[in-house]
């Protein structure tokens, strides 16, 4: 009787064990599936799919934007050479003058006295010379009679005549010197231009012993200006003296100007490590003023063919600049140097050859030597 009473309990226990076994088996299968999915995900992460591009040679034209300055084509500070007083001022700031035009008249009364003295000395020495020459001529004539004049007396007379002649020439030179100083009392324009500064007034004492530290006038040629820029060392190899540049001025934001490259320094400035370029700018409209700053677009013509790739193919880390070459689905870092850039393209220089496959979007997350998969 008891044996039959315990039979349902045994059946229930067996059923519970069977359910437990089924649950355990199901749990193990699920764990294996999760592990396999994780392994597949990890494998996919370790083998990224990348888009590749083929290395090819090409030529790249570019330009750089650098600041520049407009300076006068010619500029001169005019000083008084002799100590004098300002007698007449014939121009002022803003006056347009022509080459040879009289700008200022100076006055130095002592120069007139020096001129008169130099003229008198010439006459004095000429009179002495004529007397010694007459004496010499008479001795020469007399010496034709043998025994009348000694050779020594004749030589002495000739030496006296030559010395008096030298004094005459020295007096004439002194007169020229005084006359030159007299010419310095009139200051004229050396070239066509505009008077941009005036530092004297009527009656001012000027010259080396007067207000000599400041010029009387500053004259600038503004019909033609020099646009001066300093091109960094990295770009000097692509410069040409036949290039035409475009530039803008902040004071004239709605206008663009062009200029022709005329002069290249041919050397680097020691401080800036840059080469000086000069362009001639013709300023007939007089809109441009000397010492204005300009934003200059300097073209960099294409040179010999080089490797040209998309900018995204070049990666930069804290230690190097590199591209990622793919060989047999393996990533290889190749050190390169950057060249010119134009839009989305860039020149590179490194251990590459045409036909190499590069990762189009390079990153240091793609480690050197890791597996990669080409995107189809």
mmCIF file of N, CA and C in Angstrom, residues 47 83 108 125 198-199 207 240 335 369:
data_model
loop_
_atom_site.group_PDB
_atom_site.id
_atom_site.type_symbol
_atom_site.label_atom_id
_atom_site.label_comp_id
_atom_site.label_asym_id
_atom_site.label_seq_id
_atom_site.Cartn_x
_atom_site.Cartn_y
_atom_site.Cartn_z
ATOM 1 N N UNK A 47 39.946 42.942 -38.207
ATOM 2 C CA UNK A 47 40.188 42.990 -39.644
ATOM 3 C C UNK A 47 39.234 43.998 -40.263
ATOM 4 N N UNK A 83 75.316 124.499 -44.293
ATOM 5 C CA UNK A 83 74.615 125.271 -43.272
ATOM 6 C C UNK A 83 74.021 126.529 -43.902
ATOM 7 N N UNK A 108 72.816 131.431 -47.777
ATOM 8 C CA UNK A 108 74.031 131.375 -46.967
ATOM 9 C C UNK A 108 74.953 132.492 -47.433
ATOM 10 N N UNK A 125 96.879 134.638 -58.568
ATOM 11 C CA UNK A 125 97.833 133.611 -58.989
ATOM 12 C C UNK A 125 98.108 133.673 -60.487
ATOM 13 N N UNK A 198 57.063 117.417 -44.744
ATOM 14 C CA UNK A 198 57.816 118.671 -44.748
ATOM 15 C C UNK A 198 58.133 118.996 -43.300
ATOM 16 N N UNK A 199 59.409 119.198 -43.014
ATOM 17 C CA UNK A 199 59.836 119.377 -41.623
ATOM 18 C C UNK A 199 60.469 120.739 -41.355
ATOM 19 N N UNK A 207 70.960 122.205 -42.309
ATOM 20 C CA UNK A 207 72.289 121.783 -42.725
ATOM 21 C C UNK A 207 72.902 120.842 -41.714
ATOM 22 N N UNK A 240 58.499 81.445 -59.400
ATOM 23 C CA UNK A 240 58.905 81.844 -60.751
ATOM 24 C C UNK A 240 58.784 83.354 -60.878
ATOM 25 N N UNK A 335 56.625 55.982 -44.200
ATOM 26 C CA UNK A 335 56.894 57.387 -43.876
ATOM 27 C C UNK A 335 56.946 58.221 -45.148
ATOM 28 N N UNK A 369 51.199 46.318 -39.697
ATOM 29 C CA UNK A 369 51.247 44.861 -39.683
ATOM 30 C C UNK A 369 49.914 44.183 -39.450
#
